Amino acid sequence: MKDKTNILLIYTGGTIGMVKDYKTGALKAFDFKELISNIPELNQLDCRLKGISFEEPIDSSNMNPKHWATIATMIEDNYDQYDGFVVLHGSDTMSYSASALSFMLENLSKPVIFTGSQLPIGDLRTDAKENLITSIQIAALKEKGKPVVQEVGLYFEYKLYRANRTTKINAEHFEAFTSPNHPPLIESGVHLNIHYTNLLRIPGQKKTLQVHKTMDDNIAVLKLFPGLNESVLKSILGIPGLKALILETYGAGNAPMDEWFLKELKKAALSGLHIINVTQCSGGGVAMGHYETSAKLKEMQLVNGKDITTEAAITKAMYLLGSKISGKLFKTIFETSLRGEMH
Ligand code: ASP
């Protein structure tokens, strides 16, 4: 096993794993054991591939934190034997799962590349082959014996992004993802163009992988909109057991100044609910205090989500709550970049 680069493919489900039965026109699950015979191009890769699969592959709309723990376990159990991991996943919730895994895998020093496709692998015009083959090549990339990518990435349509910076933006185009607040790590053209300065390197990182599988789902997301009324706000803040609320605010972290709105938020924050201010804009971030409409939120000591995506904010909150850190530390740790998810 030692001479060649060993890559483990983890198939969770999604369009990428489907083939079209041209006689009936129906999409059916692809037999992963026959991967190489279905995609003979894989034989040309200079690495050894093995595939494992969810017992029952799923459409990614059915993903939940238990499935994330399964993916984390598959990586943990095979971590020493493989040089890199490629996770095949439906694109719909890929940014959530890949963000979650970035937090669950602490001290990761090998590539974990999520990919999928808009068209099934057996479709004539499929984007799956390029996404899969290049993801494998990226997972196998080494320089001076060390993996080039040492973080969780998401590869789609010629770009590798930091997974926890991504969001799905298009249900039709092959270019389905974007990373508005962090540039691509690698771009695929005639050559693989590695943007070294964009890659994550955590100084003094301990090398032992620590896998955290407990995610606490006592969280909610509230997207502000003009007309949000008091009873809606009250019922969300009153959810029994709620520990964190991701508040998607306007622009640079702004919210209405109505007295009832600020009073309810303040009461909830004082009672120990972690309220995380993230922007509903796709690019840029929160700058609390910049406008009058966010000054009160700053005074209330809301957690500053800075330029984090909602997907990363949700999974980071689940991870931190699952790690049982003290209520006092939550804000400080949330506001610190743990895996390059914020500036
Ligand atoms: N609905 C599919 C899924 O997310 C779409 C895809 O695979 O891209 O599982």
Coordinates of C-alpha atoms and ligand atoms in Angstrom, one line a residue:
M1 CA 0.0 0.0 0.0
K2 CA 2.9 2.4 0.7
D3 CA 4.5 3.1 -2.7
K4 CA 1.4 4.6 -4.5
T5 CA -0.8 7.3 -3.2
N6 CA -3.9 5.8 -1.7
I7 CA -7.2 7.6 -2.0
L8 CA -10.5 6.6 -0.3
L9 CA -13.7 7.5 -2.1
I10 CA -16.7 7.8 0.3
Y11 CA -20.0 7.6 -1.5
T12 CA -22.9 9.1 0.4
G13 CA -25.4 9.5 -2.4
G14 CA -26.7 12.3 -4.6
T15 CA -26.9 12.7 -8.4
I16 CA -23.3 11.9 -9.0
G17 CA -23.8 8.2 -8.1
M18 CA -26.6 7.7 -10.6
V19 CA -26.7 6.3 -14.0
K20 CA -29.4 6.6 -16.6
D21 CA -31.0 3.4 -17.9
Y22 CA -31.2 4.5 -21.5
K23 CA -33.9 1.9 -22.2
T24 CA -36.3 3.2 -19.6
G25 CA -35.0 6.7 -19.1
A26 CA -35.0 6.2 -15.3
L27 CA -32.2 7.2 -13.0
K28 CA -30.9 4.5 -10.8
A29 CA -28.2 4.1 -8.2
F30 CA -24.8 3.3 -9.6
D31 CA -23.1 0.2 -8.3
F32 CA -20.1 1.7 -6.6
K33 CA -18.2 -1.6 -6.5
E34 CA -18.1 -1.3 -10.3
L35 CA -16.7 2.2 -10.3
I36 CA -13.6 1.4 -12.3
S37 CA -15.4 -0.6 -14.9
N38 CA -17.9 2.2 -15.4
I39 CA -15.3 4.9 -15.5
P40 CA -12.2 3.3 -17.2
E41 CA -10.5 6.8 -17.1
L42 CA -9.8 6.2 -13.4
N43 CA -7.3 3.5 -14.4
Q44 CA -5.1 6.2 -15.8
L45 CA -4.7 7.9 -12.5
D46 CA -1.4 7.4 -10.7
C47 CA -3.0 6.4 -7.4
R48 CA -4.7 3.5 -5.8
L49 CA -8.5 3.9 -5.3
K50 CA -10.8 2.2 -2.9
G51 CA -14.5 3.0 -2.5
I52 CA -16.8 2.7 0.4
S53 CA -20.4 3.7 0.6
F54 CA -23.2 4.5 2.9
E55 CA -25.3 1.4 3.4
E56 CA -28.2 3.3 1.9
P57 CA -27.0 6.2 -0.3
I58 CA -29.2 9.2 0.2
D59 CA -30.3 12.3 -1.5
S60 CA -28.5 15.1 0.3
S61 CA -31.8 16.7 1.4
N62 CA -32.0 13.9 3.9
M63 CA -28.6 14.6 5.4
N64 CA -28.4 15.2 9.2
P65 CA -25.7 15.3 11.9
K66 CA -25.8 11.5 12.3
H67 CA -24.8 11.1 8.7
W68 CA -22.0 13.6 9.3
A69 CA -20.8 11.5 12.2
T70 CA -20.8 8.5 9.9
I71 CA -18.6 10.3 7.3
A72 CA -16.3 11.4 10.2
T73 CA -16.0 7.8 11.4
M74 CA -15.3 6.5 7.9
I75 CA -12.4 9.1 7.7
E76 CA -11.2 8.4 11.2
D77 CA -11.1 4.6 10.7
N78 CA -9.1 4.9 7.5
Y79 CA -7.1 8.0 8.3
D80 CA -3.7 6.3 8.7
Q81 CA -4.1 4.0 5.6
Y82 CA -5.0 6.7 3.1
D83 CA -3.3 9.8 1.8
G84 CA -6.5 11.6 0.9
F85 CA -10.3 11.3 0.9
V86 CA -12.9 12.2 -1.7
V87 CA -16.5 12.4 -0.4
L88 CA -19.2 12.1 -3.1
H89 CA -22.3 13.9 -1.9
G90 CA -25.4 15.5 -3.3
S91 CA -24.9 19.1 -4.1
D92 CA -28.0 20.4 -2.3
T93 CA -26.6 20.3 1.2
M94 CA -23.0 19.8 0.4
S95 CA -21.8 23.1 1.8
Y96 CA -23.5 22.2 5.2
S97 CA -21.9 18.7 5.4
A98 CA -18.5 19.9 4.2
S99 CA -18.6 22.8 6.7
A100 CA -19.6 20.4 9.5
L101 CA -16.8 18.0 8.7
S102 CA -14.3 20.9 8.7
F103 CA -15.2 21.5 12.4
M104 CA -15.5 17.8 13.3
L105 CA -12.1 17.0 12.0
E106 CA -9.6 18.9 14.2
N107 CA -5.9 18.9 13.3
L108 CA -6.7 17.5 9.9
S109 CA -3.5 17.3 7.9
K110 CA -4.7 15.4 4.8
P111 CA -7.1 16.4 2.1
V112 CA -10.8 15.7 2.4
I113 CA -12.5 16.8 -0.8
F114 CA -16.2 17.0 -1.2
T115 CA -17.6 16.8 -4.7
G116 CA -20.8 15.9 -6.6
S117 CA -22.4 16.8 -9.9
Q118 CA -25.4 18.4 -11.4
L119 CA -25.9 15.5 -13.9
P120 CA -25.6 11.8 -13.2
I121 CA -22.3 10.1 -13.9
G122 CA -23.9 8.0 -16.6
D123 CA -25.4 11.0 -18.5
L124 CA -23.8 11.9 -21.8
R125 CA -23.2 15.5 -20.8
T126 CA -22.2 14.7 -17.3
D127 CA -20.1 17.1 -15.2
A128 CA -19.5 14.2 -12.8
K129 CA -16.4 12.7 -14.5
E130 CA -14.4 15.9 -14.4
N131 CA -15.4 16.7 -10.9
L132 CA -14.6 13.2 -9.7
I133 CA -11.3 12.8 -11.6
T134 CA -9.9 16.2 -10.6
S135 CA -11.0 15.8 -7.0
I136 CA -9.1 12.6 -6.9
Q137 CA -6.0 14.3 -8.4
I138 CA -6.2 17.1 -5.9
A139 CA -6.6 14.6 -3.0
A140 CA -3.5 12.9 -4.3
L141 CA -1.4 16.1 -4.7
K142 CA 1.8 16.1 -2.7
E143 CA 4.8 18.3 -2.5
K144 CA 8.0 17.3 -0.6
G145 CA 6.1 14.2 0.6
K146 CA 3.3 16.4 2.3
P147 CA -0.2 16.8 1.1
V148 CA -0.8 20.1 -0.7
V149 CA -4.3 20.4 0.7
Q150 CA -4.6 19.9 4.5
E151 CA -8.2 20.9 5.0
V152 CA -11.7 20.1 3.9
G153 CA -12.3 21.4 0.4
L154 CA -15.2 21.4 -2.0
Y155 CA -14.4 20.9 -5.7
F156 CA -17.0 21.8 -8.4
E157 CA -16.6 23.0 -12.0
Y158 CA -12.9 23.6 -12.2
K159 CA -12.5 25.2 -8.7
L160 CA -11.5 23.9 -5.3
Y161 CA -12.8 26.1 -2.5
R162 CA -12.4 26.0 1.2
A163 CA -15.5 24.0 2.1
N164 CA -16.6 26.1 5.0
R165 CA -16.6 29.2 2.8
T166 CA -18.9 27.9 0.2
T167 CA -22.6 28.2 -0.6
K168 CA -24.7 26.6 -3.3
I169 CA -26.0 29.4 -5.6
N170 CA -27.4 27.7 -8.7
A171 CA -29.6 24.7 -9.3
E172 CA -29.1 24.7 -13.0
H173 CA -25.6 25.8 -13.9
F174 CA -22.6 23.4 -13.6
E175 CA -21.0 26.2 -11.6
A176 CA -23.3 25.6 -8.7
F177 CA -21.1 26.9 -5.8
T178 CA -19.4 30.1 -4.9
S179 CA -17.1 31.2 -2.1
P180 CA -17.7 35.0 -1.9
N181 CA -15.4 35.7 1.0
H182 CA -12.4 33.5 0.2
P183 CA -10.7 33.0 -3.2
P184 CA -10.3 29.5 -4.7
L185 CA -7.6 27.3 -3.4
I186 CA -6.9 25.6 -6.7
E187 CA -8.2 26.2 -10.2
S188 CA -8.2 23.6 -12.9
G189 CA -7.3 24.6 -16.4
V190 CA -4.7 23.0 -18.7
H191 CA -2.8 22.7 -15.4
L192 CA -3.8 22.7 -11.8
N193 CA -3.1 26.2 -10.6
I194 CA -2.5 26.0 -6.9
H195 CA -3.0 29.3 -5.0
Y196 CA -0.6 28.5 -2.1
T197 CA -1.4 31.6 -0.1
N198 CA -5.1 30.7 0.0
L199 CA -4.5 27.3 1.5
L200 CA -5.0 26.7 5.2
R201 CA -2.0 26.1 7.4
I202 CA -2.5 26.2 11.1
P203 CA 0.8 27.1 12.7
G204 CA 2.0 24.8 15.4
Q205 CA -0.8 22.4 14.7
K206 CA -0.6 19.2 16.6
K207 CA -0.6 16.3 14.2
T208 CA -3.0 13.9 15.8
L209 CA -6.4 14.0 14.3
Q210 CA -9.2 14.6 16.8
V211 CA -12.7 13.7 15.6
H212 CA -15.7 15.4 17.3
K213 CA -18.9 13.6 16.5
T214 CA -21.3 15.3 18.9
M215 CA -23.3 18.1 17.2
D216 CA -26.0 19.8 19.2
D217 CA -29.0 20.7 17.1
N218 CA -30.7 23.0 19.5
I219 CA -30.3 25.9 17.2
A220 CA -32.5 27.9 14.9
V221 CA -32.0 30.4 12.0
L222 CA -34.0 33.5 11.7
K223 CA -33.7 35.6 8.5
L224 CA -34.9 39.1 9.1
F225 CA -37.4 40.6 6.6
P226 CA -39.4 43.8 6.7
G227 CA -42.6 42.9 8.4
L228 CA -41.3 40.3 10.8
N229 CA -43.7 40.5 13.6
E230 CA -43.5 40.3 17.3
S231 CA -45.3 36.9 17.7
V232 CA -43.0 35.2 15.2
L233 CA -39.9 36.6 17.0
K234 CA -41.3 35.6 20.4
S235 CA -42.2 32.1 19.3
I236 CA -38.7 31.5 17.9
L237 CA -37.0 32.9 21.0
G238 CA -39.3 30.9 23.2
I239 CA -38.5 27.5 21.6
P240 CA -37.8 25.1 24.6
G241 CA -34.2 24.1 24.8
L242 CA -33.0 26.6 22.2
K243 CA -29.3 27.3 22.8
A244 CA -28.2 29.4 19.8
L245 CA -29.9 31.5 17.2
I246 CA -28.3 32.5 13.9
L247 CA -29.8 35.9 13.1
E248 CA -29.5 36.7 9.4
T249 CA -29.4 40.5 9.5
Y250 CA -29.3 43.1 6.7
G251 CA -26.1 44.4 5.1
A252 CA -23.3 44.9 7.5
G253 CA -25.2 43.3 10.4
N254 CA -28.1 45.7 10.7
A255 CA -31.6 45.1 12.3
P256 CA -34.7 47.2 12.9
M257 CA -34.7 49.6 15.9
D258 CA -38.2 48.9 17.1
E259 CA -38.4 48.8 20.8
W260 CA -40.2 45.4 21.0
F261 CA -37.7 43.8 18.7
L262 CA -34.6 45.0 20.7
K263 CA -36.3 44.2 24.1
E264 CA -37.1 40.6 23.1
L265 CA -33.6 40.0 21.8
K266 CA -32.0 41.5 24.9
K267 CA -34.1 39.4 27.2
A268 CA -33.2 36.2 25.3
A269 CA -29.5 37.1 25.2
L270 CA -29.5 37.8 29.0
S271 CA -31.2 34.5 29.6
G272 CA -28.2 32.8 28.0
L273 CA -29.2 32.3 24.4
H274 CA -26.3 32.7 22.0
I275 CA -27.4 35.1 19.3
I276 CA -25.1 35.1 16.3
N277 CA -25.2 38.0 13.9
V278 CA -24.5 37.0 10.3
T279 CA -25.3 38.9 7.2
Q280 CA -27.9 37.7 4.7
C281 CA -25.8 39.2 1.9
S282 CA -23.8 36.6 0.1
G283 CA -20.5 38.6 0.3
G284 CA -19.0 40.8 2.9
G285 CA -19.6 40.6 6.6
V286 CA -20.9 42.0 9.8
A287 CA -19.5 45.2 11.2
M288 CA -21.5 45.8 14.4
G289 CA -21.6 49.4 15.5
H290 CA -20.9 50.8 12.0
Y291 CA -24.6 52.0 11.7
E292 CA -27.0 53.1 14.3
T293 CA -29.1 50.0 13.3
S294 CA -26.5 47.7 14.6
A295 CA -25.1 49.7 17.6
K296 CA -27.7 48.2 19.9
L297 CA -26.9 44.7 18.8
K298 CA -23.3 45.4 19.7
E299 CA -24.3 46.7 23.1
M300 CA -26.2 43.5 23.7
Q301 CA -23.0 41.6 23.1
L302 CA -24.4 39.5 20.2
V303 CA -21.9 37.1 18.8
N304 CA -20.2 38.7 15.8
G305 CA -20.4 36.2 12.8
K306 CA -18.1 38.5 10.8
D307 CA -18.0 37.2 7.2
I308 CA -19.0 33.6 8.0
T309 CA -21.5 31.8 5.7
T310 CA -24.8 30.7 7.3
E311 CA -23.9 27.1 6.6
A312 CA -20.7 27.5 8.5
A313 CA -22.3 29.4 11.3
I314 CA -24.9 26.7 11.8
T315 CA -22.4 23.9 11.9
K316 CA -19.9 25.8 14.0
A317 CA -22.6 26.5 16.5
M318 CA -23.6 22.8 16.6
Y319 CA -20.0 21.8 17.0
L320 CA -19.3 24.3 19.8
L321 CA -22.5 23.5 21.7
G322 CA -21.7 19.8 21.2
S323 CA -18.2 20.3 22.7
K324 CA -19.9 21.6 25.8
I325 CA -17.7 24.7 26.1
S326 CA -18.8 27.1 28.8
G327 CA -21.4 29.7 28.0
K328 CA -18.9 32.4 28.7
L329 CA -16.4 31.1 26.2
F330 CA -18.9 30.5 23.4
K331 CA -18.7 34.1 22.1
T332 CA -14.9 34.4 22.2
I333 CA -14.4 31.0 20.5
F334 CA -17.2 31.6 17.9
E335 CA -15.5 34.9 16.9
T336 CA -12.2 33.2 16.4
S337 CA -11.4 31.5 13.1
L338 CA -11.0 27.8 13.9
R339 CA -10.7 26.3 10.4
G340 CA -10.3 29.4 8.2
E341 CA -14.1 29.9 8.1
M342 CA -13.9 33.6 8.9
H343 CA -11.4 36.5 8.7
Ligands
ASP1 N1 -30.9 16.4 -4.9 C1 -29.5 16.0 -5.2 C2 -28.8 15.9 -3.8 O1 -28.4 16.9 -3.3 C3 -28.8 16.9 -6.1 C4 -27.4 16.6 -6.4 O2 -26.9 15.5 -6.1 O3 -26.7 17.5 -6.8 O4 -28.6 14.8 -3.3

